[in-house]
Tab-separated table of C-alpha atoms in Angstrom:
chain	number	residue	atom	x	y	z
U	300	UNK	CA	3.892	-30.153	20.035
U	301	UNK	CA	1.764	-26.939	18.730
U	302	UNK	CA	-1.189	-27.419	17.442
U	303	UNK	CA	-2.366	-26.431	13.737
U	304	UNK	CA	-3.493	-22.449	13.707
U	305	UNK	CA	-6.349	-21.584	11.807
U	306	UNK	CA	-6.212	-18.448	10.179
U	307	UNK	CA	-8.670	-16.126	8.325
U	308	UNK	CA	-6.894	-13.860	6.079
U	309	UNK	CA	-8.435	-10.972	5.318
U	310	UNK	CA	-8.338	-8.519	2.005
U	311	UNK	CA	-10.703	-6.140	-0.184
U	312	UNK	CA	-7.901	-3.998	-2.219
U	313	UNK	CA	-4.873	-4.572	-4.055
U	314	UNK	CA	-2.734	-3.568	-1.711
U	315	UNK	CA	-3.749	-5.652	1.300
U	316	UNK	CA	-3.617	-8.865	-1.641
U	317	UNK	CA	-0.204	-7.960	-2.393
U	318	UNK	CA	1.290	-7.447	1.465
U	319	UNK	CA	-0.542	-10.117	2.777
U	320	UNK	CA	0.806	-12.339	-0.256
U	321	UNK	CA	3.958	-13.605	1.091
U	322	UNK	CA	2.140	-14.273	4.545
U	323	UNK	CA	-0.693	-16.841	2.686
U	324	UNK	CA	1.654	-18.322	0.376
U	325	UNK	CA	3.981	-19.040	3.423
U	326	UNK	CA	1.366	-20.356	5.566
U	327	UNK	CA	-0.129	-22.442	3.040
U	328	UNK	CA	3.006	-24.266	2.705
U	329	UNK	CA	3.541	-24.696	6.221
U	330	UNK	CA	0.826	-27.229	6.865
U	331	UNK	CA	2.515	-28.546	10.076
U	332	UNK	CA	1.239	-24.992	11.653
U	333	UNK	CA	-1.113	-23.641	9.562
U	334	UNK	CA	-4.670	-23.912	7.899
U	335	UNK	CA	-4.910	-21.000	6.103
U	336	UNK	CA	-8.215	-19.491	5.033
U	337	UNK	CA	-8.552	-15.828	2.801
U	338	UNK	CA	-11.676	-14.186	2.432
U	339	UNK	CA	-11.721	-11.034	0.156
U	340	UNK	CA	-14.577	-8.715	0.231
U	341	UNK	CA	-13.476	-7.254	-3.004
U	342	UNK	CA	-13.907	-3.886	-1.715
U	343	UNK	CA	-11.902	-3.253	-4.919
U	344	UNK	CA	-12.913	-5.843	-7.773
U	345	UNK	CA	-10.198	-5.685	-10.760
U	346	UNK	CA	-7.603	-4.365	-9.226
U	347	UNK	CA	-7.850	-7.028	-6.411
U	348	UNK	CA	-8.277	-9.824	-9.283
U	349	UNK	CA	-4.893	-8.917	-10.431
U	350	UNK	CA	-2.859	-9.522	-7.288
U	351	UNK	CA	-4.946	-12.601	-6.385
U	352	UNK	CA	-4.077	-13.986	-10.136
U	353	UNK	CA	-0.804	-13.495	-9.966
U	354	UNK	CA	0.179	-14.719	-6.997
U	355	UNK	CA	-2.203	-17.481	-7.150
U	356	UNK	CA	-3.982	-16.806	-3.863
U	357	UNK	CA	-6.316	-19.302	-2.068
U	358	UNK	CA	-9.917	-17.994	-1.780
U	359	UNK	CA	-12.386	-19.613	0.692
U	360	UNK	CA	-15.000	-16.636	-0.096
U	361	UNK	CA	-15.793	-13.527	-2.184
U	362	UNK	CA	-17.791	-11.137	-0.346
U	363	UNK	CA	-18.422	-8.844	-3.640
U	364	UNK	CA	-19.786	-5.684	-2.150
U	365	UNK	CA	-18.150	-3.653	-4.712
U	366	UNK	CA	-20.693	-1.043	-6.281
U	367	UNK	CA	-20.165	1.605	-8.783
U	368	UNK	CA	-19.228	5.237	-7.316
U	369	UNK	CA	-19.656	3.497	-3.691
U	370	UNK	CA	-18.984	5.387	-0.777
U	371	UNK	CA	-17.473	4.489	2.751
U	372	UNK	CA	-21.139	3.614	4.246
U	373	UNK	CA	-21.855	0.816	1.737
U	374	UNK	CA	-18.372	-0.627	2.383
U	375	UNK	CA	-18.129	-0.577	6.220
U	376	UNK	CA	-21.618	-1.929	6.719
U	377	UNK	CA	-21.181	-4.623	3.723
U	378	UNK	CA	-18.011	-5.790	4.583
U	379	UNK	CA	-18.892	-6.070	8.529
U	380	UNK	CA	-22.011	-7.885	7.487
U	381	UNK	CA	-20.124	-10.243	5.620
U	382	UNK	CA	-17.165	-10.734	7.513
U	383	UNK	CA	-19.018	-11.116	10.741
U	384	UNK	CA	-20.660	-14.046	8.859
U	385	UNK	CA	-17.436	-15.684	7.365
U	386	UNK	CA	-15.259	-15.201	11.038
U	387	UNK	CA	-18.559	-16.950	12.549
U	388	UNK	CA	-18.645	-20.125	10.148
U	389	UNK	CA	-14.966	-20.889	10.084
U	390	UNK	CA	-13.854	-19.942	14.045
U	391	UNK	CA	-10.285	-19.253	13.241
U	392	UNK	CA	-7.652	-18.996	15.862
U	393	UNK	CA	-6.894	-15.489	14.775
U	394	UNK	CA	-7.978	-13.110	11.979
U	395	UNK	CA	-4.926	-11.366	10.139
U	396	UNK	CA	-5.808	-7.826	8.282
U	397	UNK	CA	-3.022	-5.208	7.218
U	398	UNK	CA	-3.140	-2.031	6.946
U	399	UNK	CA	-5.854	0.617	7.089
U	400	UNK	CA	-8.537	0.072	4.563
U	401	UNK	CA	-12.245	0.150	5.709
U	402	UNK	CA	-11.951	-3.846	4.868
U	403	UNK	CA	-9.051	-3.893	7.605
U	404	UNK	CA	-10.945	-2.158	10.666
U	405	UNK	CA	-14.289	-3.982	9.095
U	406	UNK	CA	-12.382	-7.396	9.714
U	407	UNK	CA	-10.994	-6.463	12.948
U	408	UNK	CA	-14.276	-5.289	14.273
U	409	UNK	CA	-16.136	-9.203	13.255
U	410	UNK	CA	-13.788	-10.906	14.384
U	411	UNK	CA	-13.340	-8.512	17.821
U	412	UNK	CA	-17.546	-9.355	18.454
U	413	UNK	CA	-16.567	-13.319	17.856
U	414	UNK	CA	-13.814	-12.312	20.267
U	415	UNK	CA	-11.309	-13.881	18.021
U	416	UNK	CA	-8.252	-12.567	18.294
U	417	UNK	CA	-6.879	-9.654	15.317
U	418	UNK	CA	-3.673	-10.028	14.102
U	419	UNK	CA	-2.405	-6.384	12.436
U	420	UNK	CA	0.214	-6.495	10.016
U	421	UNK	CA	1.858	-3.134	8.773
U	422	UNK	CA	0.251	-1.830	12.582
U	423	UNK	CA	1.438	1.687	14.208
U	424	UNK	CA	2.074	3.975	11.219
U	425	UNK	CA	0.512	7.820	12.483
U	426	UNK	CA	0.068	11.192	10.511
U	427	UNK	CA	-1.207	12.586	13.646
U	428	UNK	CA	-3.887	13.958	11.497
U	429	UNK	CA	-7.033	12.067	11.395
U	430	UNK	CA	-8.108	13.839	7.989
U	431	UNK	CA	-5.281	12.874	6.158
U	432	UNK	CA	-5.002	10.139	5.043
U	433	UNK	CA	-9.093	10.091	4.742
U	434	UNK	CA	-10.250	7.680	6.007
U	435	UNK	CA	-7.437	5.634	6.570
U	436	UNK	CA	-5.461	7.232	9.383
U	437	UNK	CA	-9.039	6.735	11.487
U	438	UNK	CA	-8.950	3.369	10.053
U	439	UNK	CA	-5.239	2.116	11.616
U	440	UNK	CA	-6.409	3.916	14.684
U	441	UNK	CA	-9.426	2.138	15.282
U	442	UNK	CA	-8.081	-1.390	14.464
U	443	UNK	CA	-4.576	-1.062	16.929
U	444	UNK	CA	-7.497	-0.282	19.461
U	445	UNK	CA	-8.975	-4.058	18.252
U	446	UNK	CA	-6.346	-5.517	17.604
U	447	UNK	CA	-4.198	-8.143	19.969
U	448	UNK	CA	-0.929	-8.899	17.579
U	449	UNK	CA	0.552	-5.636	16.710
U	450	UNK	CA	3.229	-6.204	13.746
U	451	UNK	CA	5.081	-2.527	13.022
U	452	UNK	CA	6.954	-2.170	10.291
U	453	UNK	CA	9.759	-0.410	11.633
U	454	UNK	CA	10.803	0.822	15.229
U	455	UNK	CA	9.267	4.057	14.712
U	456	UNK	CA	5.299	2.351	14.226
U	457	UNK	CA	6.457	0.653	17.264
U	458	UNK	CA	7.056	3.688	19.374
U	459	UNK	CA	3.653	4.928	18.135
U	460	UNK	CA	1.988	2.087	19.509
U	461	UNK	CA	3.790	2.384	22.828
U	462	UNK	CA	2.239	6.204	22.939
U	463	UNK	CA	-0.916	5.031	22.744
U	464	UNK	CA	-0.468	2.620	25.900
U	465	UNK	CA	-0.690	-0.456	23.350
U	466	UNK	CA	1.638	-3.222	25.546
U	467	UNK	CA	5.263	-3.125	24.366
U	468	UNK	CA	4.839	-7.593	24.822
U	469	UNK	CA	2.182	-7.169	22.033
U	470	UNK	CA	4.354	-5.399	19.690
U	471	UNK	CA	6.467	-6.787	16.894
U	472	UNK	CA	9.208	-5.278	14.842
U	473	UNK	CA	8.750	-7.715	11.342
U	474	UNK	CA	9.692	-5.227	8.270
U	475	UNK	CA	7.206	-3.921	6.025
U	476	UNK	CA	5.634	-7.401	3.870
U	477	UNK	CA	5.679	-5.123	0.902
U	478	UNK	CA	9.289	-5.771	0.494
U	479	UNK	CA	8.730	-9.536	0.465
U	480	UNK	CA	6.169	-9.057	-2.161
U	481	UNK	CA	8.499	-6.937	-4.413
U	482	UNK	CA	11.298	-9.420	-4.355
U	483	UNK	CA	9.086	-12.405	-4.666
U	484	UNK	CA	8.009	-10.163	-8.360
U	485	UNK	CA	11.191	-9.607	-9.279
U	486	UNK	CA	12.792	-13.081	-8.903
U	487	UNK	CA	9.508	-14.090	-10.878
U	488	UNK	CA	10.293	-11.795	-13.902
U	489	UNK	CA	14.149	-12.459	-13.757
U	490	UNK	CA	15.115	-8.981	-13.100
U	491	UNK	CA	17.527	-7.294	-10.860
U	492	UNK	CA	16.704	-4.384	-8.412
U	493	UNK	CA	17.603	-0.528	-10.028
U	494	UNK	CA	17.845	-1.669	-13.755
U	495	UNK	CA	16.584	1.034	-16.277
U	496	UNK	CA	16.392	1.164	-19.957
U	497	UNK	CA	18.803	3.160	-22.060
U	498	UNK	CA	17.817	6.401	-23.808
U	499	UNK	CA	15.606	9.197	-22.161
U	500	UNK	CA	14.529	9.146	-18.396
U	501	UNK	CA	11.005	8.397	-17.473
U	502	UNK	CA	8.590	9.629	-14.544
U	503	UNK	CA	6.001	6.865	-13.302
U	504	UNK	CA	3.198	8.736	-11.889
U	505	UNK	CA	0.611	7.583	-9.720
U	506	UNK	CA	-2.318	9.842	-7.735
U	507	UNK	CA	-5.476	8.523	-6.937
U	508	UNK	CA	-6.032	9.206	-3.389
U	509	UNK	CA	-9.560	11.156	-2.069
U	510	UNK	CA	-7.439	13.878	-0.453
U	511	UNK	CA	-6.404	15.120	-3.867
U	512	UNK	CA	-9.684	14.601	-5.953
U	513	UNK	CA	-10.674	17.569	-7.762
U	514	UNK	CA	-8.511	20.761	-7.367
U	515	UNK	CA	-5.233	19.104	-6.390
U	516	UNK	CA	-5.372	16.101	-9.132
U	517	UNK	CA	-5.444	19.307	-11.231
U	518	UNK	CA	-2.662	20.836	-10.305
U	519	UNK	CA	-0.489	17.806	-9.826
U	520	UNK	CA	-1.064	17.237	-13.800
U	521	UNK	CA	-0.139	21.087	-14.529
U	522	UNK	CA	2.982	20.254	-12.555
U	523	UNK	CA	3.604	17.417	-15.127
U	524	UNK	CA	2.658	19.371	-17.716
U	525	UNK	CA	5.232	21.825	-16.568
U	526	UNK	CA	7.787	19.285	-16.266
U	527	UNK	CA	7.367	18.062	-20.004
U	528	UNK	CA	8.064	21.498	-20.926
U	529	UNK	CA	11.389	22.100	-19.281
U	530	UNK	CA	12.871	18.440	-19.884
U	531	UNK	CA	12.586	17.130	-23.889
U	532	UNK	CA	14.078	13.676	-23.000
U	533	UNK	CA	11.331	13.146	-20.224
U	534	UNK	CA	8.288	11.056	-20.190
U	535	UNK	CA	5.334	10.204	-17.992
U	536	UNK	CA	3.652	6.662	-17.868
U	537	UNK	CA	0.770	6.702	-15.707
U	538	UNK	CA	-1.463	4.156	-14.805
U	539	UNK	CA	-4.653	5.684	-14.171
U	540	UNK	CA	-7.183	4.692	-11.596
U	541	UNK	CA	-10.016	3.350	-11.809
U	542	UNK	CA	-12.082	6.213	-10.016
U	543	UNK	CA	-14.147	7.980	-12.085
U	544	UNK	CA	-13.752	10.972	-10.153
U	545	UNK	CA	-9.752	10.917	-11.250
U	546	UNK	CA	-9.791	10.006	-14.794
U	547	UNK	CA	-12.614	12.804	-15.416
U	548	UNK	CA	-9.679	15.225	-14.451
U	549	UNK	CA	-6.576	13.163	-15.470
U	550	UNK	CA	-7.760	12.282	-19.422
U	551	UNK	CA	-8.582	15.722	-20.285
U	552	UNK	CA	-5.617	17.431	-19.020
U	553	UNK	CA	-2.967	14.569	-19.936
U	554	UNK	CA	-4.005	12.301	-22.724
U	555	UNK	CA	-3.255	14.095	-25.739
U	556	UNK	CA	0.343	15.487	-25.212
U	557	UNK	CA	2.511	12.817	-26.927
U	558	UNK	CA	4.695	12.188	-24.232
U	559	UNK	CA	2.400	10.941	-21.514
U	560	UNK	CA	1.254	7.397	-21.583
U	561	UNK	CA	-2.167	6.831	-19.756
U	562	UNK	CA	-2.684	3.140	-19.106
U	563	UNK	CA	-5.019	0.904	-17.472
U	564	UNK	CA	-3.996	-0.256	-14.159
U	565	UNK	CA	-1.110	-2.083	-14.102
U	566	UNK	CA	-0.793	-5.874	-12.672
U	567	UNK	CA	1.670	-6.516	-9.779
U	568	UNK	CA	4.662	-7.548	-11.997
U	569	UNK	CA	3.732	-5.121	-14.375
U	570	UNK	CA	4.057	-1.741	-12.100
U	571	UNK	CA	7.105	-3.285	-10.366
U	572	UNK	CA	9.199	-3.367	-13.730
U	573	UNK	CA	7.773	-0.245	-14.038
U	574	UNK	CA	9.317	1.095	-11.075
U	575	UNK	CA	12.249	-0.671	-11.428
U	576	UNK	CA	12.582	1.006	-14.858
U	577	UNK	CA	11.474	4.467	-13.755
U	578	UNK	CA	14.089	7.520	-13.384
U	579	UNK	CA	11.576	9.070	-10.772
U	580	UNK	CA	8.509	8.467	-8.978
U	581	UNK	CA	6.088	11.234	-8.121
U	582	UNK	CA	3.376	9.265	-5.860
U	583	UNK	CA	0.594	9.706	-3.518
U	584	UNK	CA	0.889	6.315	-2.756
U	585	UNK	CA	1.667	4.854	0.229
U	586	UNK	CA	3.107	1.041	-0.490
U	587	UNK	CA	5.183	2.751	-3.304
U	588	UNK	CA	6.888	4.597	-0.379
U	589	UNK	CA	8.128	1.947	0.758
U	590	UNK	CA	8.648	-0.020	-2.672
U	591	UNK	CA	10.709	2.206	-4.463
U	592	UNK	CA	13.971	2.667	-1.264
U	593	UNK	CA	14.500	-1.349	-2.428
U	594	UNK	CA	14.769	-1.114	-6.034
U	595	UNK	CA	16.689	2.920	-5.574
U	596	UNK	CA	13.889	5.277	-7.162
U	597	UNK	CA	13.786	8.442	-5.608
U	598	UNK	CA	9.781	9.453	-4.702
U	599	UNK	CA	8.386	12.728	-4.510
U	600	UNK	CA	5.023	12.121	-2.451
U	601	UNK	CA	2.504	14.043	-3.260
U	602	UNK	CA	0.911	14.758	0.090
U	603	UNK	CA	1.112	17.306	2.564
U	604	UNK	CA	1.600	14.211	5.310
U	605	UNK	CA	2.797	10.615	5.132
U	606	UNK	CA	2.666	7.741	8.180
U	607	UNK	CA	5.751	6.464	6.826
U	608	UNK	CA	7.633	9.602	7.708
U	609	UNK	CA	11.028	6.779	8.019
U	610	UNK	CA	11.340	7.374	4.069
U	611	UNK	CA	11.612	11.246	4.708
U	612	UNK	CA	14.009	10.570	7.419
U	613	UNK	CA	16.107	8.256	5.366
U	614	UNK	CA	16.220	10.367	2.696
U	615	UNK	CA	14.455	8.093	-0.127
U	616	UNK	CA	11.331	9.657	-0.346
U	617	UNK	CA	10.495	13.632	-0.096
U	618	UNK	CA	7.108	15.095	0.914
U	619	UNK	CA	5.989	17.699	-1.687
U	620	UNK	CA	2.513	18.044	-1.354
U	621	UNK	CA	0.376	19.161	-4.577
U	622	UNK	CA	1.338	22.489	-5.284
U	623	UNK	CA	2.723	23.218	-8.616
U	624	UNK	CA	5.690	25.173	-8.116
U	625	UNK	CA	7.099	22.847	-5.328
U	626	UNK	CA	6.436	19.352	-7.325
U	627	UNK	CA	8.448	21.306	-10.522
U	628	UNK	CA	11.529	22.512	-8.288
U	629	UNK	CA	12.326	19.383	-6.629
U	630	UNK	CA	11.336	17.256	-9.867
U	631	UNK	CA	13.764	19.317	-11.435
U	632	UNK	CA	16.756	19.002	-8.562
U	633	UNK	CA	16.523	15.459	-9.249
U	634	UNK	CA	16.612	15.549	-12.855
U	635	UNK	CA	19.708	17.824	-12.902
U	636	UNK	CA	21.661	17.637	-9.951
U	637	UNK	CA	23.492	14.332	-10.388
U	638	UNK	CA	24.942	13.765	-6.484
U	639	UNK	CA	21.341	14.941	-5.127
U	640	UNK	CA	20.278	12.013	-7.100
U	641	UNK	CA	22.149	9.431	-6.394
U	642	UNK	CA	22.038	10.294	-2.310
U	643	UNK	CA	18.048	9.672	-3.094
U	644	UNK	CA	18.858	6.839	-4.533
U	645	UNK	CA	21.539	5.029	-2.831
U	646	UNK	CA	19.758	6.181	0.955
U	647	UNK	CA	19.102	2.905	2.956
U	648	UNK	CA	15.848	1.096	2.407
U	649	UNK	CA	14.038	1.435	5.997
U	650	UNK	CA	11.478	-1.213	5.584
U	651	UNK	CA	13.016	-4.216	5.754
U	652	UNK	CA	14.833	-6.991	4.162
U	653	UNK	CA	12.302	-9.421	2.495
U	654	UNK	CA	11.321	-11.490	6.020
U	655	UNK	CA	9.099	-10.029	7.895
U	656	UNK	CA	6.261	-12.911	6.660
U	657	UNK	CA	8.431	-15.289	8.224
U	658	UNK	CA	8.481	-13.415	11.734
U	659	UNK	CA	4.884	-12.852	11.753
U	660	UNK	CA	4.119	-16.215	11.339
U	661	UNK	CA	6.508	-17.447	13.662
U	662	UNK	CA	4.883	-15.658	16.574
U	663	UNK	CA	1.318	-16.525	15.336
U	664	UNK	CA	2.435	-20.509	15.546
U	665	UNK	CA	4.027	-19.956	19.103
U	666	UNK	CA	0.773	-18.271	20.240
């Protein structure tokens, strides 16, 4: 019989709290095979609070490194302090980040000098362009180079992997734990996938990524702005970030037109009715990529690149970058051609189908 795995989960933003969810919540109640331990460095405070709340996650230690306006430095160096401690008191049989945050290749890189093995969830997603996402495509780079459980998403992060010589017997095809999360939500709040509420069509926004501080956060609201304009039944609910350096573009341009709701972040439940209600979603987001294919909201993405270029390909999401006209004319395909619409919106979801905690786990326990 197997013995018991201990495993260090590891998280510092909302994101990695809400796909590594379903993975903790399964473990924990698997105590035949697992001890499960999370650790958050709370490279993101409030946000991370949230997710943690909501789902009712287990934490074994806060690292709290978050400081105001901090830059990547003060998070790389704090979080590998920290985690280097934590992976050194508790010896677990593997560490498990996701994703690409300077928390994830922080993690991998403790527990790689314990020489603990790294499990990677949501591993092998490429832009092929280590500047965008910054700093997060350098991020998933570094960690599939520490990493020794590789679990893609899809087929095509697994084909990545295998072009960078990563073993094809260390490579996992699991879906995309986002989906898990987002059904997990909505069986929570009672709801359905795709149900909107009668009477005008509304746009959830969301932009907060570095790439498009400053000039392009600009012209993605004139696009909105723009959009207002040309559609009277429309209107925008946006959930602004944190970041100073987005709300001091974002509130002046947006907050007074009547039709534009600025709101505090949203919790987990909270956005996912919201994007289960939306119309459209114009995102820079990447987990909202992937969301919005299960619940049938068409996203415009609001980057010049994406790593999950199987949304493109599927034809739920379309790349649009941040310049005005370009947001406006396909915003406004979708909002008047009917059948381009509803091919947007009825395309298959390519990230999975709500398991992919289970399969990850299952080849953690057999290791």
């Amino acid at each position: 019989m197997a013995r018991t795995k201990r495993l260090l989960v590891v998280m510092g933003t909302r994101p990695e709290a809400i796909k590594l969810a379903p993975v903790i919540l399964r473990a924990a109640a698997d105590p035949a095979r697992f001890e499960v331990r999370v650790v958050r460095t709370s490279q993101h405070q409030e946000m991370l609070d949230q997710v943690v709340d909501y789902f009712g996650l287990p934490i074994h230690a806060d690292l709290d490194i978050m400081r105001p306006d901090q830059n990547l430095v003060h998070v790389t160096t704090a979080a590998l302090e920290g985690l280097h401690r934590v992976v050194g008191e508790l010896r677990p049989d593997a560490v498990v980040v996701q994703g690409d945050t300077t928390t994830t290749f922080a993690g991998a890189l403790a527990a790689f000098y314990h020489r603990v093995p790294v499990a990677h969830v949501e591993a092998g997603l490429r832009t092929w362009d280590r500047d965008q996402p910054f700093p997060e495509e350098a991020n998933r780079c570094l960690t599939t180079v520490l990493a020794d459980f590789h679990f893609a998403p899809t087929e095509a992060a697994r084909e990545n992997l295998l072009r960078e010589s990563v073993p094809a017997s260390r490579v996992w095809v699991t879906g995309n734990t986002a989906i898990d999360a987002l059904f997990l939500a909505l069986e929570k709040a009672g709801k359905r996938p795709g149900a909107a509420p009668a009477g005008g069509r509304t746009v959830l926004l969301t932009a907060h990524r570095r790439e498009n501080h400053g000039e392009p956060m600009r012209r993605i609201c004139q696009a909105v702005l723009a959009l207002l304009d040309r559609f009277p039944d429309l209107r925008v609910v946006y959930p602004v970030h944190l970041s100073p350096r987005v709300r001091q573009v974002v509130r002046p341009m947006l907050e007074a037109h009547p039709r534009v709701s600025l709101v505090e972040p949203l919790g987990y439940e909270p956005f996912v009715l919201a994007m289960n209600e939306a119309h459209l979603i114009l995102s820079d987001s990447g987990g909202v990529q992937e969301e919005a294919p299960a619940l049938g909201k068409p996203v415009l993405v609001l980057r010049n690149t994406t790593e999950r270029p199987e949304a493109v390909t599927a034809g739920t999401a379309r790349l649009v970058g941040t310049e005005v006209d370009t947001i406006v004319a396909e915003a406004e395909r979708l909002l008047t051609d009917a059948e381009h619409y509803r091919a947007m919106s009825r395309a298959r979801n390519p990230f999975g189908d709500g398991h992919a905690s289970e399969r990850i786990l299952d080849v953690l326990a057999a290791a």
